[in-house]
Short mmCIF file of C-alpha atoms and ligand atoms in Angstrom, two decimals:
data_model
loop_
_atom_site.label_atom_id
_atom_site.label_comp_id
_atom_site.label_asym_id
_atom_site.label_seq_id
_atom_site.Cartn_x
_atom_site.Cartn_y
_atom_site.Cartn_z
CA MET T 1 -59.72 -42.44 50.48
CA GLY T 2 -56.19 -43.80 49.81
CA GLY T 3 -57.22 -46.98 48.61
CA LEU T 4 -59.33 -45.82 45.62
CA THR T 5 -57.59 -42.72 43.83
CA ASP T 6 -54.62 -43.45 41.70
CA ILE T 7 -52.03 -40.87 42.52
CA ARG T 8 -48.90 -39.86 40.50
CA LEU T 9 -46.06 -37.39 41.33
CA GLU T 10 -43.74 -36.62 38.46
CA ALA T 11 -40.65 -34.38 38.38
CA VAL T 12 -38.94 -33.83 35.10
CA ASN T 13 -35.51 -31.89 35.33
CA LEU T 14 -36.30 -30.00 38.37
CA THR T 15 -33.89 -27.41 39.17
CA LYS T 16 -33.60 -24.84 41.80
CA LYS T 17 -31.31 -21.73 42.11
CA PHE T 18 -31.28 -19.08 44.68
CA ASP T 19 -30.31 -16.03 43.04
CA ARG T 20 -27.64 -17.43 40.81
CA LYS T 21 -26.43 -20.18 42.82
CA THR T 22 -27.45 -23.58 41.93
CA ILE T 23 -28.97 -25.72 44.64
CA PHE T 24 -29.69 -28.84 42.51
CA GLU T 25 -30.12 -29.56 38.89
CA ASN T 26 -32.19 -31.92 36.86
CA VAL T 27 -33.80 -33.92 39.52
CA ASN T 28 -36.14 -36.50 37.93
CA PHE T 29 -38.51 -39.05 39.36
CA GLU T 30 -41.90 -40.67 39.17
CA LEU T 31 -43.79 -41.79 42.31
CA THR T 32 -47.00 -43.74 42.30
CA LYS T 33 -48.90 -44.85 45.11
CA LYS T 34 -47.40 -47.45 47.32
CA SER T 35 -44.00 -45.97 46.97
CA SER T 36 -41.70 -44.42 49.29
CA VAL T 37 -38.38 -42.45 48.78
CA ALA T 38 -35.54 -41.09 50.97
CA ILE T 39 -34.10 -37.81 49.99
CA THR T 40 -30.53 -37.73 51.16
CA GLY T 41 -27.49 -35.74 50.55
CA ARG T 42 -25.07 -33.75 52.79
CA ASN T 43 -26.05 -30.51 54.90
CA GLY T 44 -26.85 -27.87 52.50
CA SER T 45 -27.42 -30.22 49.59
CA GLY T 46 -31.13 -28.90 49.13
CA LYS T 47 -33.18 -31.82 50.77
CA SER T 48 -35.45 -29.33 52.56
CA THR T 49 -35.66 -27.11 49.45
CA LEU T 50 -36.82 -30.01 47.39
CA ILE T 51 -39.32 -31.38 49.77
CA LYS T 52 -40.66 -27.71 50.04
CA ILE T 53 -41.06 -27.45 46.24
CA ILE T 54 -42.99 -30.82 46.27
CA ALA T 55 -45.15 -29.35 48.98
CA ASN T 56 -45.73 -26.30 46.78
CA LEU T 57 -44.22 -24.03 49.32
CA LEU T 58 -41.45 -22.92 46.87
CA THR T 59 -41.36 -22.88 43.14
CA GLN T 60 -38.75 -24.46 41.01
CA SER T 61 -36.47 -22.30 38.93
CA SER T 62 -36.95 -24.61 35.91
CA GLY T 63 -38.22 -27.98 35.22
CA GLU T 64 -41.59 -29.51 35.76
CA LEU T 65 -43.38 -30.94 38.91
CA ASN T 66 -46.82 -32.34 38.49
CA LEU T 67 -49.36 -34.06 40.42
CA PHE T 68 -51.96 -36.53 38.83
CA SER T 69 -55.05 -37.87 40.30
CA ASP T 70 -56.62 -40.47 38.43
CA GLY T 71 -54.75 -39.32 35.42
CA LYS T 72 -55.87 -35.81 35.67
CA LYS T 73 -53.35 -33.07 36.62
CA VAL T 74 -54.10 -31.52 40.00
CA LYS T 75 -54.17 -27.56 39.98
CA LYS T 76 -51.37 -26.07 41.91
CA GLU T 77 -53.90 -24.01 44.02
CA ILE T 78 -55.53 -27.26 45.55
CA VAL T 79 -52.26 -29.34 45.88
CA TYR T 80 -52.41 -28.47 49.51
CA ARG T 81 -55.22 -31.02 49.94
CA TYR T 82 -53.16 -33.79 48.88
CA ILE T 83 -50.10 -33.05 51.09
CA GLY T 84 -49.10 -33.57 54.67
CA PHE T 85 -45.95 -31.95 55.62
CA VAL T 86 -43.55 -31.96 58.66
CA SER T 87 -40.51 -29.89 58.79
CA PRO T 88 -38.20 -27.94 61.18
CA TYR T 89 -39.48 -24.85 59.21
CA LEU T 90 -43.08 -25.42 60.37
CA ASN T 91 -44.24 -23.72 63.35
CA LEU T 92 -47.75 -24.05 64.77
CA TYR T 93 -49.38 -21.44 66.94
CA ASP T 94 -47.77 -20.99 70.31
CA GLU T 95 -50.80 -19.13 71.79
CA PHE T 96 -53.12 -22.23 71.21
CA THR T 97 -53.36 -25.52 72.92
CA GLY T 98 -52.34 -28.74 70.94
CA ALA T 99 -56.28 -29.49 70.44
CA GLU T 100 -57.09 -25.96 69.55
CA ASN T 101 -54.29 -26.08 67.09
CA LEU T 102 -55.69 -28.98 65.17
CA LYS T 103 -59.15 -27.90 65.43
CA ILE T 104 -58.05 -24.49 63.83
CA ALA T 105 -56.19 -26.30 61.29
CA SER T 106 -59.34 -28.41 60.34
CA ALA T 107 -61.39 -25.52 60.20
CA ILE T 108 -59.02 -23.66 57.82
CA ARG T 109 -59.13 -26.55 55.63
CA GLY T 110 -62.75 -26.66 55.63
CA ILE T 111 -63.03 -30.36 56.93
CA SER T 112 -66.43 -30.91 58.70
CA GLY T 113 -65.39 -34.00 60.59
CA ASP T 114 -62.98 -33.45 63.21
CA ASN T 115 -60.71 -36.37 63.93
CA SER T 116 -58.12 -34.35 66.13
CA ASP T 117 -58.83 -36.62 68.91
CA SER T 118 -58.01 -39.63 67.37
CA VAL T 119 -54.75 -38.21 65.61
CA LEU T 120 -53.83 -36.67 69.26
CA LYS T 121 -54.13 -40.21 70.57
CA GLN T 122 -52.24 -41.70 67.74
CA VAL T 123 -49.18 -39.28 68.48
CA GLY T 124 -49.42 -39.81 72.20
CA LEU T 125 -50.27 -36.20 73.09
CA PHE T 126 -54.08 -36.77 74.13
CA GLU T 127 -53.34 -36.27 77.84
CA ARG T 128 -51.64 -33.00 77.09
CA ARG T 129 -54.02 -31.61 74.50
CA HIS T 130 -55.17 -28.78 76.78
CA ASP T 131 -51.89 -27.36 77.35
CA LEU T 132 -50.67 -24.38 75.27
CA LEU T 133 -48.16 -24.90 72.67
CA LYS T 134 -45.84 -22.36 74.45
CA ILE T 135 -45.20 -24.89 77.21
CA TYR T 136 -44.73 -27.98 74.96
CA SER T 137 -41.33 -29.73 74.97
CA SER T 138 -39.56 -29.80 71.66
CA GLY T 139 -40.37 -33.49 71.37
CA MET T 140 -44.02 -32.60 72.04
CA LYS T 141 -43.98 -29.98 69.52
CA GLN T 142 -42.60 -32.27 67.00
CA ARG T 143 -45.33 -34.88 67.80
CA LEU T 144 -47.95 -32.22 67.31
CA LYS T 145 -46.35 -31.36 63.75
CA ILE T 146 -46.78 -35.01 62.83
CA ALA T 147 -50.52 -34.87 63.94
CA PHE T 148 -51.09 -31.77 62.07
CA SER T 149 -49.65 -33.49 58.90
CA ILE T 150 -51.95 -36.64 59.12
CA LEU T 151 -55.22 -34.70 60.19
CA HIS T 152 -56.67 -34.49 56.88
CA ASP T 153 -55.67 -38.06 55.62
CA PRO T 154 -53.27 -36.95 52.77
CA TYR T 155 -52.30 -39.00 49.81
CA ILE T 156 -48.49 -37.72 50.09
CA LEU T 157 -46.78 -37.47 53.11
CA LEU T 158 -43.53 -35.37 53.01
CA LEU T 159 -41.33 -35.71 56.22
CA ASP T 160 -38.21 -33.47 56.91
CA GLU T 161 -36.31 -35.03 59.62
CA PRO T 162 -39.46 -36.37 61.30
CA THR T 163 -37.76 -38.09 64.36
CA SER T 164 -35.72 -34.94 65.49
CA ASN T 165 -36.35 -34.37 69.24
CA LEU T 166 -38.34 -37.79 69.51
CA ASP T 167 -37.83 -40.23 72.33
CA LEU T 168 -37.88 -44.13 71.39
CA GLU T 169 -41.90 -44.04 71.81
CA GLY T 170 -42.09 -40.93 69.40
CA VAL T 171 -39.83 -42.57 66.80
CA SER T 172 -42.06 -45.74 66.83
CA VAL T 173 -45.01 -43.50 66.19
CA VAL T 174 -43.30 -42.01 63.01
CA ASP T 175 -42.36 -45.87 62.13
CA ASP T 176 -46.00 -46.72 62.44
CA ILE T 177 -47.35 -43.87 60.36
CA ALA T 178 -44.59 -44.06 57.82
CA GLY T 179 -45.31 -47.79 57.42
CA GLY T 180 -49.15 -47.13 57.09
CA TYR T 181 -48.39 -44.36 54.23
CA LYS T 182 -46.06 -46.44 52.22
CA LYS T 183 -48.45 -49.25 52.05
CA ASP T 184 -51.03 -47.54 49.86
CA ARG T 185 -49.86 -43.82 49.36
CA ILE T 186 -46.73 -41.84 48.79
CA LEU T 187 -44.17 -41.39 51.42
CA ILE T 188 -41.17 -38.95 51.05
CA ILE T 189 -38.55 -38.41 53.95
CA ALA T 190 -35.54 -35.93 53.70
CA THR T 191 -33.09 -37.17 55.99
CA ASN T 192 -29.43 -38.07 56.93
CA ASP T 193 -30.47 -40.37 59.57
CA ALA T 194 -30.06 -43.95 58.98
CA HIS T 195 -33.21 -45.26 60.67
CA GLU T 196 -35.41 -42.84 58.90
CA LYS T 197 -33.78 -43.70 55.57
CA SER T 198 -34.38 -47.49 56.42
CA LEU T 199 -38.15 -46.77 56.46
CA CYS T 200 -38.11 -46.00 52.62
CA ASP T 201 -37.66 -48.31 49.76
CA SER T 202 -35.72 -45.94 47.36
CA GLU T 203 -33.30 -43.16 47.53
CA ILE T 204 -32.72 -39.92 45.81
CA ASN T 205 -29.23 -38.77 46.59
CA LEU T 206 -28.67 -34.96 45.85
CA ASN T 207 -24.83 -35.42 46.09
CA LYS T 208 -24.86 -37.46 43.11
CA ILE T 209 -26.86 -35.38 40.88
CA MET H 1 -63.38 -20.45 50.05
CA PHE H 2 -65.55 -18.31 52.09
CA LYS H 3 -65.77 -20.81 54.85
CA GLN H 4 -62.03 -21.20 55.04
CA ALA H 5 -61.69 -17.57 55.03
CA ILE H 6 -63.97 -17.12 58.05
CA ALA H 7 -62.00 -19.86 59.84
CA ILE H 8 -58.84 -17.87 59.27
CA CYS H 9 -60.40 -14.70 60.39
CA LYS H 10 -61.75 -16.38 63.59
CA LYS H 11 -58.30 -17.81 64.22
CA ASP H 12 -56.91 -14.23 64.17
CA PHE H 13 -59.37 -12.85 66.66
CA ARG H 14 -58.70 -15.60 69.17
CA SER H 15 -55.05 -15.17 68.58
CA GLU H 16 -55.54 -11.48 68.94
CA ILE H 17 -57.42 -11.96 72.20
CA ARG H 18 -54.69 -14.22 73.72
CA THR H 19 -51.53 -12.31 72.45
CA ARG H 20 -52.84 -8.66 72.43
CA TYR H 21 -50.28 -7.97 69.74
CA ALA H 22 -51.96 -5.15 67.83
CA ILE H 23 -54.58 -4.17 70.40
CA ASN H 24 -52.20 -3.10 73.18
CA ALA H 25 -50.01 -1.07 70.67
CA LEU H 26 -53.05 0.61 69.39
CA LEU H 27 -54.73 1.48 72.50
CA MET H 28 -51.62 3.13 73.93
CA PHE H 29 -51.12 5.09 70.91
CA ILE H 30 -54.76 6.33 70.66
CA ILE H 31 -54.91 7.48 74.34
CA VAL H 32 -51.41 9.14 74.36
CA VAL H 33 -52.19 11.05 71.01
CA ILE H 34 -55.73 12.07 72.15
CA SER H 35 -54.51 13.24 75.42
CA VAL H 36 -51.85 15.31 73.81
CA ILE H 37 -54.41 16.93 71.59
CA LYS H 38 -56.52 17.70 74.63
CA PHE H 39 -53.51 19.29 76.60
CA SER H 40 -52.34 21.36 73.73
CA LEU H 41 -55.80 22.72 72.74
CA GLY H 42 -57.06 23.74 76.25
CA GLU H 43 -60.49 25.48 75.65
CA GLU H 44 -59.76 26.44 71.92
CA LYS H 45 -62.14 25.19 69.47
CA LEU H 46 -60.88 24.01 66.09
CA SER H 47 -62.66 24.44 62.68
CA ALA H 48 -64.24 21.43 61.11
CA GLU H 49 -61.64 21.18 58.62
CA MET H 50 -58.99 20.80 61.24
CA ASN H 51 -60.97 18.51 63.24
CA ALA H 52 -61.57 16.19 60.28
CA GLY H 53 -57.75 16.38 59.43
CA LEU H 54 -56.77 15.48 63.05
CA ILE H 55 -59.33 12.64 63.03
CA TRP H 56 -57.77 10.94 59.88
CA ILE H 57 -54.25 11.73 61.05
CA ILE H 58 -55.02 9.79 64.31
CA ILE H 59 -56.71 6.87 62.34
CA PHE H 60 -53.79 6.59 59.92
CA PHE H 61 -51.04 6.12 62.31
CA ALA H 62 -52.99 4.14 64.85
CA THR H 63 -53.97 1.62 62.01
CA SER H 64 -50.42 1.65 60.43
CA ASN H 65 -49.22 0.87 63.69
CA GLY H 66 -51.52 -2.22 64.56
CA LEU H 67 -52.43 -3.75 61.23
CA SER H 68 -48.98 -4.29 60.01
CA ARG H 69 -48.72 -7.05 62.61
CA VAL H 70 -51.04 -9.47 60.95
CA PHE H 71 -49.01 -10.85 58.15
CA VAL H 72 -45.59 -9.95 59.75
CA SER H 73 -46.30 -11.87 63.03
CA GLU H 74 -47.16 -15.07 60.97
CA GLU H 75 -44.05 -14.72 58.72
CA GLU H 76 -41.87 -14.06 61.62
CA ARG H 77 -43.02 -16.85 63.80
CA GLY H 78 -43.09 -19.19 60.85
CA THR H 79 -46.78 -19.96 61.20
CA SER H 80 -47.48 -18.82 57.67
CA LEU H 81 -46.58 -22.30 56.47
CA VAL H 82 -49.65 -23.41 58.56
CA LEU H 83 -51.84 -21.41 56.39
CA LYS H 84 -50.05 -22.26 53.16
CA LEU H 85 -50.42 -25.76 53.85
CA SER H 86 -54.10 -25.78 54.60
CA SER H 87 -55.79 -23.12 52.37
CA GLU H 88 -55.59 -21.26 49.05
CA ALA H 89 -54.17 -17.58 48.58
CA ARG H 90 -57.46 -16.20 48.00
CA SER H 91 -59.04 -17.63 51.16
CA VAL H 92 -56.03 -16.19 53.14
CA ILE H 93 -56.26 -12.80 51.85
CA LEU H 94 -60.09 -12.87 52.10
CA GLY H 95 -59.87 -13.82 55.73
CA LYS H 96 -57.04 -11.27 56.55
CA LEU H 97 -59.12 -8.57 54.66
CA ILE H 98 -62.12 -9.22 56.95
CA PHE H 99 -60.12 -9.44 60.12
CA ASN H 100 -58.34 -6.27 59.46
CA THR H 101 -61.64 -4.40 58.35
CA VAL H 102 -63.30 -5.61 61.59
CA LEU H 103 -60.43 -4.46 63.70
CA THR H 104 -60.16 -1.21 61.93
CA PHE H 105 -63.89 -0.52 62.42
CA ILE H 106 -63.61 -1.28 65.98
CA ILE H 107 -60.63 0.95 66.56
CA ASN H 108 -62.08 3.78 64.52
CA PHE H 109 -65.23 3.69 66.35
CA PHE H 110 -63.31 3.97 69.54
CA ILE H 111 -61.05 6.94 68.22
CA ILE H 112 -64.01 8.89 67.27
CA ILE H 113 -66.11 8.48 70.26
CA LEU H 114 -62.87 9.48 72.37
CA TYR H 115 -62.29 12.28 69.99
CA ILE H 116 -65.73 13.59 70.32
CA LEU H 117 -65.79 13.26 74.21
CA ILE H 118 -62.38 15.14 74.58
CA THR H 119 -62.72 17.81 72.24
CA ASP H 120 -66.60 18.50 72.50
CA LEU H 121 -67.05 18.20 68.76
CA THR H 122 -70.48 18.84 67.33
CA ILE H 123 -71.31 16.89 64.25
CA LYS H 124 -74.32 18.39 62.26
CA ASN H 125 -74.89 15.47 59.81
CA ILE H 126 -74.15 12.31 62.05
CA ALA H 127 -75.66 9.98 59.47
CA LEU H 128 -73.38 11.15 56.53
CA PHE H 129 -70.28 11.58 58.79
CA SER H 130 -70.63 7.97 59.84
CA LEU H 131 -70.99 6.83 56.29
CA SER H 132 -68.01 8.78 55.32
CA VAL H 133 -66.09 7.44 58.23
CA SER H 134 -67.06 3.96 57.30
CA LEU H 135 -66.32 4.18 53.63
CA GLY H 136 -62.86 5.66 54.56
CA THR H 137 -62.01 2.92 56.99
CA LEU H 138 -62.99 0.31 54.26
CA GLY H 139 -60.49 1.78 51.94
CA LEU H 140 -57.91 2.14 54.51
CA SER H 141 -58.04 -1.33 55.87
CA ALA H 142 -58.11 -2.74 52.22
CA VAL H 143 -54.81 -0.79 51.53
CA MET H 144 -53.34 -1.71 54.79
CA THR H 145 -54.06 -5.42 54.24
CA ILE H 146 -52.20 -5.72 50.91
CA ILE H 147 -49.20 -3.72 51.91
CA ALA H 148 -48.80 -5.64 55.20
CA ALA H 149 -48.64 -8.88 52.85
CA LEU H 150 -45.98 -7.18 50.64
CA ILE H 151 -44.00 -6.06 53.62
CA SER H 152 -44.04 -9.29 55.54
CA LYS H 153 -42.01 -10.61 52.51
CA ALA H 154 -39.54 -7.63 52.67
CA GLY H 155 -36.63 -7.36 55.18
CA SER H 156 -37.18 -4.21 57.13
CA LYS H 157 -40.66 -5.06 58.22
CA GLY H 158 -42.55 -2.29 60.37
CA THR H 159 -40.62 0.72 59.31
CA LEU H 160 -41.58 0.44 55.80
CA TYR H 161 -45.29 0.50 56.58
CA PRO H 162 -46.35 4.16 56.88
CA VAL H 163 -43.78 5.14 54.18
CA LEU H 164 -45.20 2.67 51.58
CA SER H 165 -48.74 3.13 52.44
CA PHE H 166 -48.92 6.89 52.64
CA PRO H 167 -48.81 7.84 48.71
CA LEU H 168 -51.04 5.00 47.93
CA LEU H 169 -53.45 6.22 50.51
CA LEU H 170 -53.41 9.83 49.65
CA PRO H 171 -56.32 10.02 47.24
CA LEU H 172 -58.51 7.95 49.58
CA MET H 173 -57.24 10.07 52.68
CA LEU H 174 -58.06 13.30 50.73
CA ALA H 175 -61.77 12.38 50.10
CA SER H 176 -62.31 11.07 53.50
CA ILE H 177 -60.97 14.13 55.10
CA SER H 178 -63.05 16.48 53.00
CA SER H 179 -66.13 14.67 53.32
CA THR H 180 -65.71 14.21 57.04
CA TRP H 181 -65.26 17.88 57.31
CA LEU H 182 -68.13 18.75 55.02
CA THR H 183 -70.45 16.44 56.97
CA ILE H 184 -69.18 17.94 60.41
CA GLU H 185 -70.56 21.42 59.13
CA GLY H 186 -73.85 19.46 58.10
CA ALA H 187 -73.50 19.02 54.41
CA GLY H 188 -76.05 16.92 52.42
CA LEU H 189 -75.61 13.94 50.25
CA SER H 190 -75.08 16.01 47.03
CA ALA H 191 -72.35 18.02 48.63
CA ILE H 192 -70.31 14.92 49.32
CA ALA H 193 -71.29 12.58 46.41
CA GLY H 194 -68.24 12.94 44.55
CA GLU H 195 -66.03 12.15 47.51
CA LEU H 196 -68.21 9.04 48.29
CA GLN H 197 -67.91 7.58 44.81
CA MET H 198 -64.38 8.30 44.99
CA MET H 199 -63.99 6.32 48.18
CA VAL H 200 -66.21 3.26 46.80
CA SER H 201 -64.40 3.08 43.61
CA TYR H 202 -60.95 3.24 45.29
CA THR H 203 -61.89 0.29 47.62
CA ILE H 204 -63.10 -1.85 44.89
CA VAL H 205 -59.98 -1.31 42.81
CA VAL H 206 -57.79 -1.87 45.81
CA ILE H 207 -59.60 -5.16 46.78
CA THR H 208 -59.52 -6.40 43.15
CA ALA H 209 -55.95 -5.72 42.78
CA SER H 210 -55.27 -7.37 46.03
CA PHE H 211 -56.58 -10.56 45.20
CA LEU H 212 -54.47 -10.60 41.95
CA LEU H 213 -51.25 -9.41 43.70
CA PHE H 214 -51.54 -11.65 46.69
CA GLU H 215 -51.70 -14.86 44.50
CA LEU H 216 -48.40 -13.91 43.21
CA ILE H 217 -46.56 -13.07 46.46
CA TRP H 218 -48.09 -15.75 48.70
CA ASN H 219 -45.99 -18.57 47.26
CA ASP H 220 -42.35 -17.46 47.78
N1 LIG W 1 -34.22 -18.76 51.00
C1 LIG W 1 -32.97 -19.04 50.71
N2 LIG W 1 -32.13 -18.13 49.94
C2 LIG W 1 -31.00 -18.50 49.62
N3 LIG W 1 -30.49 -19.56 49.78
C3 LIG W 1 -31.04 -20.60 50.48
C4 LIG W 1 -32.49 -20.25 50.95
N4 LIG W 1 -32.82 -21.25 51.60
C5 LIG W 1 -31.86 -22.23 51.61
N5 LIG W 1 -30.90 -21.95 50.73
C6 LIG W 1 -29.65 -22.46 50.70
O1 LIG W 1 -29.88 -23.61 49.81
C7 LIG W 1 -29.00 -24.83 50.16
C8 LIG W 1 -29.87 -25.91 50.45
O2 LIG W 1 -30.61 -25.75 51.78
P1 LIG W 1 -31.52 -26.89 52.37
O3 LIG W 1 -32.22 -26.22 53.70
O4 LIG W 1 -32.53 -27.36 51.26
O5 LIG W 1 -30.40 -27.87 52.84
P2 LIG W 1 -30.64 -29.46 53.39
O6 LIG W 1 -30.12 -30.49 52.30
O7 LIG W 1 -32.05 -29.56 53.93
O8 LIG W 1 -29.55 -29.33 54.44
P3 LIG W 1 -29.53 -30.02 56.08
O9 LIG W 1 -29.15 -31.39 55.86
O10 LIG W 1 -28.83 -29.09 56.87
O11 LIG W 1 -30.95 -29.88 56.48
C9 LIG W 1 -28.24 -24.30 51.19
O12 LIG W 1 -26.92 -23.87 50.73
C10 LIG W 1 -28.76 -22.94 51.77
O13 LIG W 1 -28.03 -21.97 52.21
MG1 LIG W 2 -32.78 -29.45 55.71
#
């Protein structure tokens, strides 16, 4: 699906305030397919907040954020179909196994074909797919979140501290996936980690805005 | 949208079967309350009016105990992001509404059977009694669902639940109690037509309002 559609993400004067406290002001960017950007800035500068706004999980206080697919604006309600999202704020269901979590997510998305097995292999969790999430280690949970984010083959991959808790092998899984996405889609990583930053071709530094 | 709603509802049932968040609290409550009624009544017979009132009081507190869990538990565990990232607001509210309604029907069926067994209640018009209870149940679960959604966003969670839902539910409860009472005494359709009409229109209004309101509260 990625090769055909032209996708464009555009932010104009994006500003977020919590109550009256301004987190960031007038963020502008335009991303088209085959681009990647790292969102950086000190702790509390609003990286996670910005990435949540892009994922349509929060709304901005002012400014415009729009997603265009083949030149047509994508309606807010269906932006979720375009987005894959990994974040420390995301929790999958503890009472289900790794495989069940992904199958349930596909069902809720209304995706008919089920590629959870291949995604589980990709993140190295296939052997442990029948274990409850409750007993997963933190690195295994992180891997499952990554599997969840790419399950539906999204156009835009949003990663907030994607390699936290991962071992070397896990980091290379993220490297491979990130490399694949920036080749023909959009990749955005919110991070302070030098390695994660190095996966992206450009940078938005929230300290400097 | 409907397929996605069903998937959400199925997920909730599987989750409920594994965790028994709602069911355990509900069963305990129902058994305790009905036993207390039994012990305090002894051999005394209650009037139809009293019976109807008691049945709906049990139903109200039992459901406000159990149903508030649905949204609150997703919000507390941080899993509501899974839903937000995988579907639209209207699929979520529809899925939760179906789940809550089915759950409320099961609970209420259980409450009423138990109540009848313990108090030896005779219902003269069983068909219309069932209809009254069913319509009341439908309205109740609709109100409980949207209030649970509102509360999951508020700070104090569970304690607010009965407080907020009671005034909203009052008109529905009054209609349910009176048609339950009348059908226990054997009333016909014409005697409770007003109540039935009230319950149906109440439920339609609540469901419509829920869809509109939920779109607004679901994203932040
Ligand atoms: N719901 C909220 N209500 C009020 N303030 C909030 C809320 N969420 C975040 N904030 C504030 O917004 C600011 C930015 O938070 P955010 O999590 O986006 O930072 P971050 O750049 O991701 O930090 P880190 O590097 O620690 O991950 C912080 O000062 C935080 O306290
Ligand atoms: Mg952060």
